[in-house]
Amino acid sequence: MRGLKANFIFNVIGPLLSLIVMIVATPIYIAHIGNARYGLLAITWRLLGYFGFIDLGMSRASANALAKLGDPLAAHERAKVLMTALWINLLLGALGGLLFYFSGLFFIERLLDMPADLAPEIRASLPWVAFLVPLALTGGIAYGAFESRERFLTANVLQVFAATAGVIAPVLCAVYISPSLTVVLPAAVLARILSVLLALFIALRGEEGLSPWLFDGKRGRALLGYGGWISISNILGPILASVDQLMIGSVLGVAAVAYYAVPMSLVVRSQLLAGALSRTLFPRLSRATHEEAKELAARALTTLAYAYGAICAAAVVLMSPFLEFWMGKDFGSVSGPIGGLLLIGAWTNGLSFIFFALLQGQGRPDIVAKTHVFEIVPYIIVLWILLNHFGVMGAAASWTLMVTAEVLIVFIASRLGTAHLVKLLPPLGFIAAASLYAIVISPPLVYAILAAALFGAMTCAGALIFDASARELVATLPPFKAFNAMARK
């Protein structure tokens, strides 16, 4: 079993590679199939993503249950969990595929304004995507098995392969066969099906005593009980993530959405570090004792606060000049301060990833789900009030307040103690100082780059002063190990 540092690196590099593939291939894709077809594809995949709630949290539930059965002597119990989860997700996926086909057909044909010549193409292609639903859900169980054994290298290699194949195959078909959706969409689906089958084969090959007759009703009820709370979070998460833009469009008009959506997209992508660390810790937190899990989560929380804090402090300074350079001065001057405020929320929101992993790993996914249920109505009320009084900046303030309240709630539920909360103040102070500098000075891009590097370096220096885990990590780096060896001599 690899160490946490290696697994964390795998969980960072994997999504980055997938993102690079998407960035490179998308312009080629659009150039050959056109904006209308690409828009339809994007909507189809987004609809498929929304149908992830049909999983009922079984992927996360199986990863949690399997992580607790890491002992080789528990091979038979692991087999029962795996086969039970696979059968449940296969059944849920079959029902989901039928629901996706008919609802997707209604949504695309009745609610979308699309060119008449594309309607037959999407109608003929939609069954392919519906067929993918049950396989995608069973694939989630395979990745749960990988993560339970901390096989993150294998999981990320397969995910990068899936992302690459899912983009390259339809692009090649569009270039050399036809740009029609009846060719492109089946090619994308077949590539994804191949990726899922490969993941299932590799995951199940590493398990012992598997049999299709190992379905366990008691295990199934336990998995569904745990997964039911996860599914609530999975349903409410997209609502909390999209209601702000919908309300901006309703109150201020769709043109105002861009000033919020562009920086929010950048902010969400900056949370890769927090997501990777949370994913890395989850299996350890699942099988650890309560006290061990709290200690591990506390160390990870402080380290993440400084590491992600350095990114946010630098990004706050760069946000306005970068957006002015990238999107134009008029756009950047409006959108930049909005992005700066969102980055403060992104930092607090990133910390909540650790608490979610701790609570879910320790068998309390209900706390996370109840937090999401509790916050949705107050968030919408505050969003409406601030949006009407302060415009798009009010929406950014609402989101920042919401995720800050969320992290305080799950911090209290995790019972880590106020001493750990105090440790978060220095990185928050560096982010606040960077925000104040960006507002007062408003530096041009060149000076902003220098200032961003300075604030990032100051936050990292703060980590070495206040965080023992950071000092231990630096001490393990080759240059410092060599220096320490020379000093001992």
C-alpha angles and dihedrals in degrees: 000000000000123000125261093254093057092045091049091053090051090050091052098044095046097061091040091057091047089051092050091051090052093048093050098043101041098074090049090048094051093044091059104036100031133234096282095054092043090050090052091049091050091051091047093053091045090053089049089051091053089054088063087094087075086073085074089211093294095137092057092039093053092046089053094047094045093048088059089053097055093126112107088228089064094064093117092050090048089052091052092050092048097047093043091051092045093052092047093049093044090055093043090047093052091052090043092051092056092046091047093051097052098037092043091051091050093047096047097042100038106030104034126077103220137153112279093234092061096055095080090047096054092041091055093044101046096082088063091059092045089055089055094061099078092042092049090052093050088047088060089061090052091055089046088057091050093050093046088061091039091243090153095148090058092043094051094044089053092046092050089048090050092049092047095046091044090058104030097049096057092041091055091047091049091050100042105025116021140316090226116124088232086069103029100047097048088048091054092046094048090050091052092046090053090050093051093047090049091051091048092049094050094043096048094042089065094055129084132223097015117169132164088231095063096096108142117198094199091051090046093055091048092050092047091047091054094038093049090068090046090052091054089056090045091054097044095041096071090044092053089045096051108030091083094059092044091053092046089054091047097047103031103020132258093279090067092056092075092061088059102032097055097055091038089056090053091046094051091051090052089065091072089105093055093045093050093049092047091050091048094051099044099085092045091049090048096058099032123098116256094260093044090050092050091050093049092046092049092053092046091048094056093044092049091047090060099035095048089035090060089053093047094045090053093042093051090060093044099043101087099039091044093051090046090052094043103036103021134271097274093050095042095049090059100034098041099072089045090055091048091056091045090054091061088054090045090058094052090042090052090057090056089064088071093050092048090052091047096048095042092043091052092052100262105112087139091074092056092047093047090050090056091047092048096050103044099079096042089046093054091048094049091043091053093048097046093041092056093046103037106019121219091346087060089056090053090049091050093053092046091050091047097052091043091053089046094054091048091052095050090042090058091045091051091056095215093148133245092272089073090049090056090055089063094060099081096056090043088052092054091051090049091050091050090050092051091049092050092050098044101037102029091195124202117251099270094050090041090058091053093046091047090053089050095050091045091051091047091053091049090049089051089055091056090050100044106023119070092190090058091051090050091049093050090048090060094055113108098245093051093043089053091047092050091048091052091047091053090052 
